[in-house]
Amino acid sequence: STHGGHEETYYSLSDEWLSSLTSLLRDCDLIINNLVSWPATTQLIEQLSEFGDSPQVRLRLLFHDFFSVCPSYTLLNAKNEYCGVPDDLTICANCLRKNPTAAAFGQSTTDIRDWRASWAKVIAASEEIVFFSEASRETAKRAYMLPNDRTFVRPHTPLANFERLDPPPQAERLVIGVIGNINLAKGAKIVTDLAGLLERKKSEAKIVLLGNLESSY
């Protein structure tokens, strides 16, 4: 928090700190940036929504992921496939009971209706709901009625710009480049399946990975 140019930073491993903040915060922004893996998540977001009644605090919610839509924050279902945010919450309830991503964060027994109801309170209490792409806003709208006057799309600004490179001369051997730390949600199974396909077809094409790859699929 910042008070007249004076900055204070607080660290805590418990949720008790949030109650004490009420007496400390004055004319400030409280930004909900990321709650994935936070213990007792539902209790925490219920507490956060109460700040909407404080004239001293402006609550801002940033949609970096879809944790507010589903405890499986990348929207992978129990089959490790993109779920598309079903309209039928019975599908979601059945999925959560056996969803490995939700289970990894202790949320597999969560009632999806209660989960959405708690997050809806935060959305209603927030002065700003910020998305970083139009696609993510459209996805969230499948789960929530978003207030148009308080919902904004603000794409990330690139940290650097690079000149466009001319493509290299056509080589006899196809080289497929994969860049990044690729987990399941980012397509690790697609990469491993492609590698298997190239091997079965005895293709001369090769895959070059610049980064890391989760390969237990």
Short mmCIF file of C-alpha atoms in Angstrom, two decimals:
data_model
loop_
_atom_site.label_atom_id
_atom_site.label_comp_id
_atom_site.label_asym_id
_atom_site.label_seq_id
_atom_site.Cartn_x
_atom_site.Cartn_y
_atom_site.Cartn_z
CA SER A 1 0.00 0.00 0.00
CA THR A 2 1.10 3.61 -0.60
CA HIS A 3 0.30 6.60 1.61
CA GLY A 4 1.46 10.01 0.36
CA GLY A 5 4.56 8.58 -1.27
CA HIS A 6 5.27 6.20 1.63
CA GLU A 7 5.14 2.56 0.60
CA GLU A 8 4.41 -0.33 2.94
CA THR A 9 4.61 -4.04 2.09
CA TYR A 10 2.93 -6.84 4.05
CA TYR A 11 3.57 -10.58 3.86
CA SER A 12 1.39 -13.25 5.43
CA LEU A 13 0.73 -16.98 5.20
CA SER A 14 -2.67 -16.84 6.91
CA ASP A 15 -6.01 -15.23 6.11
CA GLU A 16 -6.16 -13.42 9.46
CA TRP A 17 -4.13 -10.54 8.03
CA LEU A 18 -7.04 -9.49 5.82
CA SER A 19 -9.25 -8.51 8.73
CA SER A 20 -6.49 -6.36 10.20
CA LEU A 21 -6.06 -4.50 6.90
CA THR A 22 -9.42 -2.81 7.36
CA SER A 23 -7.94 -0.43 9.92
CA LEU A 24 -4.75 0.15 7.89
CA LEU A 25 -5.99 0.85 4.37
CA ARG A 26 -6.86 4.45 3.52
CA ASP A 27 -7.71 5.76 0.04
CA CYS A 28 -6.00 2.94 -1.85
CA ASP A 29 -6.45 0.28 -4.52
CA LEU A 30 -6.72 -3.33 -3.41
CA ILE A 31 -5.78 -5.43 -6.44
CA ILE A 32 -6.78 -9.08 -6.72
CA ASN A 33 -4.08 -10.34 -9.03
CA ASN A 34 -3.90 -14.11 -8.54
CA LEU A 35 -5.40 -16.47 -5.94
CA VAL A 36 -4.50 -19.83 -7.50
CA SER A 37 -3.27 -22.22 -4.75
CA TRP A 38 -4.41 -19.91 -1.93
CA PRO A 39 -5.79 -22.04 0.95
CA ALA A 40 -9.46 -21.66 1.94
CA THR A 41 -10.10 -19.75 -1.27
CA THR A 42 -13.86 -19.35 -0.87
CA GLN A 43 -13.46 -17.85 2.60
CA LEU A 44 -10.87 -15.41 1.27
CA ILE A 45 -12.92 -14.16 -1.66
CA GLU A 46 -15.93 -13.68 0.60
CA GLN A 47 -13.73 -11.45 2.77
CA LEU A 48 -12.40 -9.57 -0.24
CA SER A 49 -15.91 -8.80 -1.49
CA GLU A 50 -16.62 -6.97 1.78
CA PHE A 51 -14.08 -4.30 0.84
CA GLY A 52 -16.56 -3.13 -1.78
CA ASP A 53 -18.51 -1.45 1.03
CA SER A 54 -15.48 0.53 2.20
CA PRO A 55 -15.21 4.13 0.93
CA GLN A 56 -11.46 3.96 1.58
CA VAL A 57 -10.72 0.99 -0.71
CA ARG A 58 -11.10 0.59 -4.47
CA LEU A 59 -11.26 -3.08 -5.34
CA ARG A 60 -9.75 -4.10 -8.70
CA LEU A 61 -10.01 -7.61 -10.16
CA LEU A 62 -7.51 -8.75 -12.80
CA PHE A 63 -8.39 -11.73 -15.01
CA HIS A 64 -4.96 -13.28 -15.60
CA ASP A 65 -6.57 -16.74 -15.60
CA PHE A 66 -10.01 -18.33 -15.23
CA PHE A 67 -9.79 -19.31 -11.56
CA SER A 68 -12.93 -17.30 -10.84
CA VAL A 69 -14.81 -19.25 -13.51
CA CYS A 70 -13.63 -22.67 -12.37
CA PRO A 71 -11.14 -24.13 -9.86
CA SER A 72 -9.52 -25.73 -12.91
CA TYR A 73 -8.09 -22.33 -13.76
CA THR A 74 -7.02 -23.19 -17.33
CA LEU A 75 -10.51 -24.61 -18.06
CA LEU A 76 -9.19 -28.11 -18.71
CA ASN A 77 -11.81 -30.70 -17.83
CA ALA A 78 -11.34 -34.13 -16.25
CA LYS A 79 -10.24 -35.48 -19.66
CA ASN A 80 -7.60 -32.75 -19.93
CA GLU A 81 -9.55 -31.09 -22.74
CA TYR A 82 -10.76 -27.49 -22.98
CA CYS A 83 -14.27 -27.44 -21.53
CA GLY A 84 -15.65 -24.34 -23.25
CA VAL A 85 -17.48 -23.31 -20.02
CA PRO A 86 -20.68 -25.39 -20.30
CA ASP A 87 -24.05 -23.76 -19.69
CA ASP A 88 -25.15 -26.87 -17.77
CA LEU A 89 -23.51 -26.65 -14.34
CA THR A 90 -24.27 -30.33 -13.75
CA ILE A 91 -21.50 -31.06 -16.25
CA CYS A 92 -19.16 -28.84 -14.23
CA ALA A 93 -20.12 -30.47 -10.93
CA ASN A 94 -19.45 -33.97 -12.29
CA CYS A 95 -16.16 -32.81 -13.81
CA LEU A 96 -14.83 -31.20 -10.62
CA ARG A 97 -15.12 -34.41 -8.62
CA LYS A 98 -12.48 -36.06 -10.80
CA ASN A 99 -10.61 -33.10 -12.29
CA PRO A 100 -6.85 -33.43 -11.67
CA THR A 101 -6.16 -29.68 -11.94
CA ALA A 102 -8.83 -28.79 -9.38
CA ALA A 103 -7.65 -31.61 -7.10
CA ALA A 104 -4.06 -30.33 -7.26
CA PHE A 105 -5.20 -27.13 -5.52
CA GLY A 106 -7.56 -28.83 -3.07
CA GLN A 107 -10.69 -27.66 -4.90
CA SER A 108 -12.01 -30.93 -6.38
CA THR A 109 -14.92 -31.13 -3.90
CA THR A 110 -15.96 -27.51 -4.45
CA ASP A 111 -19.59 -26.84 -5.33
CA ILE A 112 -19.38 -24.90 -8.60
CA ARG A 113 -22.54 -22.92 -7.81
CA ASP A 114 -21.16 -21.74 -4.47
CA TRP A 115 -17.81 -20.99 -6.14
CA ARG A 116 -19.40 -18.80 -8.80
CA ALA A 117 -21.69 -17.11 -6.27
CA SER A 118 -18.72 -16.07 -4.13
CA TRP A 119 -16.77 -14.71 -7.09
CA ALA A 120 -19.89 -12.90 -8.33
CA LYS A 121 -19.81 -10.89 -5.09
CA VAL A 122 -16.22 -9.84 -5.81
CA ILE A 123 -17.17 -8.86 -9.36
CA ALA A 124 -20.08 -6.79 -8.04
CA ALA A 125 -17.86 -5.12 -5.43
CA SER A 126 -15.00 -4.29 -7.82
CA GLU A 127 -14.64 -0.81 -9.28
CA GLU A 128 -12.64 -2.30 -12.16
CA ILE A 129 -12.68 -5.73 -13.75
CA VAL A 130 -9.69 -5.90 -16.11
CA PHE A 131 -9.14 -8.42 -18.91
CA PHE A 132 -6.05 -8.66 -21.07
CA SER A 133 -7.79 -9.89 -24.22
CA GLU A 134 -11.25 -9.70 -25.73
CA ALA A 135 -11.31 -13.50 -25.94
CA SER A 136 -10.86 -13.89 -22.17
CA ARG A 137 -13.67 -11.41 -21.50
CA GLU A 138 -15.99 -13.35 -23.81
CA THR A 139 -15.08 -16.57 -22.01
CA ALA A 140 -15.81 -15.05 -18.60
CA LYS A 141 -19.17 -13.76 -19.86
CA ARG A 142 -20.27 -17.38 -20.24
CA ALA A 143 -20.15 -17.60 -16.44
CA TYR A 144 -20.98 -14.06 -15.27
CA MET A 145 -23.00 -10.99 -16.11
CA LEU A 146 -20.22 -8.41 -16.32
CA PRO A 147 -20.97 -4.71 -15.68
CA ASN A 148 -20.12 -2.92 -18.94
CA ASP A 149 -19.26 0.36 -17.23
CA ARG A 150 -16.65 -1.29 -14.97
CA THR A 151 -15.23 -3.92 -17.32
CA PHE A 152 -12.15 -3.10 -19.39
CA VAL A 153 -9.89 -4.87 -21.90
CA ARG A 154 -6.28 -3.73 -21.58
CA PRO A 155 -3.85 -5.92 -23.56
CA HIS A 156 -0.37 -6.35 -22.16
CA THR A 157 2.28 -4.09 -23.67
CA PRO A 158 5.16 -6.11 -25.17
CA LEU A 159 8.36 -5.84 -23.15
CA ALA A 160 10.37 -5.62 -26.38
CA ASN A 161 9.86 -5.35 -30.12
CA PHE A 162 11.82 -7.35 -32.66
CA GLU A 163 12.34 -6.78 -36.35
CA ARG A 164 10.72 -9.31 -38.63
CA LEU A 165 13.29 -11.84 -39.88
CA ASP A 166 13.39 -13.15 -43.40
CA PRO A 167 12.60 -16.87 -43.54
CA PRO A 168 15.68 -19.06 -43.94
CA PRO A 169 16.33 -20.85 -47.23
CA GLN A 170 14.17 -23.92 -47.70
CA ALA A 171 15.97 -26.85 -46.12
CA GLU A 172 15.53 -30.46 -47.11
CA ARG A 173 14.77 -31.36 -43.51
CA LEU A 174 11.79 -29.72 -41.79
CA VAL A 175 12.61 -28.30 -38.35
CA ILE A 176 9.69 -27.52 -36.01
CA GLY A 177 10.57 -25.04 -33.27
CA VAL A 178 8.75 -25.05 -29.91
CA ILE A 179 9.53 -22.14 -27.59
CA GLY A 180 8.63 -21.85 -23.91
CA ASN A 181 7.95 -23.85 -20.78
CA ILE A 182 5.23 -26.09 -22.15
CA ASN A 183 2.88 -27.75 -19.67
CA LEU A 184 -0.31 -29.66 -20.40
CA ALA A 185 -2.48 -26.55 -20.76
CA LYS A 186 0.04 -25.02 -23.18
CA GLY A 187 0.08 -28.07 -25.43
CA ALA A 188 2.66 -30.51 -24.03
CA LYS A 189 0.61 -33.52 -25.12
CA ILE A 190 0.31 -32.10 -28.63
CA VAL A 191 4.09 -31.82 -28.85
CA THR A 192 4.70 -35.35 -27.54
CA ASP A 193 1.99 -36.77 -29.82
CA LEU A 194 3.59 -35.00 -32.78
CA ALA A 195 6.98 -36.45 -31.86
CA GLY A 196 5.45 -39.91 -31.72
CA LEU A 197 3.78 -39.41 -35.10
CA LEU A 198 7.04 -38.32 -36.74
CA GLU A 199 8.79 -41.36 -35.30
CA ARG A 200 6.11 -43.79 -36.49
CA LYS A 201 6.19 -42.32 -39.99
CA LYS A 202 9.99 -42.38 -39.93
CA SER A 203 9.94 -38.73 -40.94
CA GLU A 204 13.17 -36.79 -41.28
CA ALA A 205 11.49 -33.77 -39.69
CA LYS A 206 12.68 -32.94 -36.19
CA ILE A 207 11.40 -30.93 -33.24
CA VAL A 208 13.68 -28.44 -31.48
CA LEU A 209 12.54 -27.36 -28.02
CA LEU A 210 13.81 -24.10 -26.54
CA GLY A 211 12.57 -24.37 -22.96
CA ASN A 212 11.04 -27.18 -20.92
CA LEU A 213 8.37 -29.75 -21.64
CA GLU A 214 6.18 -31.72 -19.26
CA SER A 215 6.30 -35.17 -20.80
CA SER A 216 4.31 -37.47 -18.51
CA TYR A 217 1.42 -37.91 -20.95
#
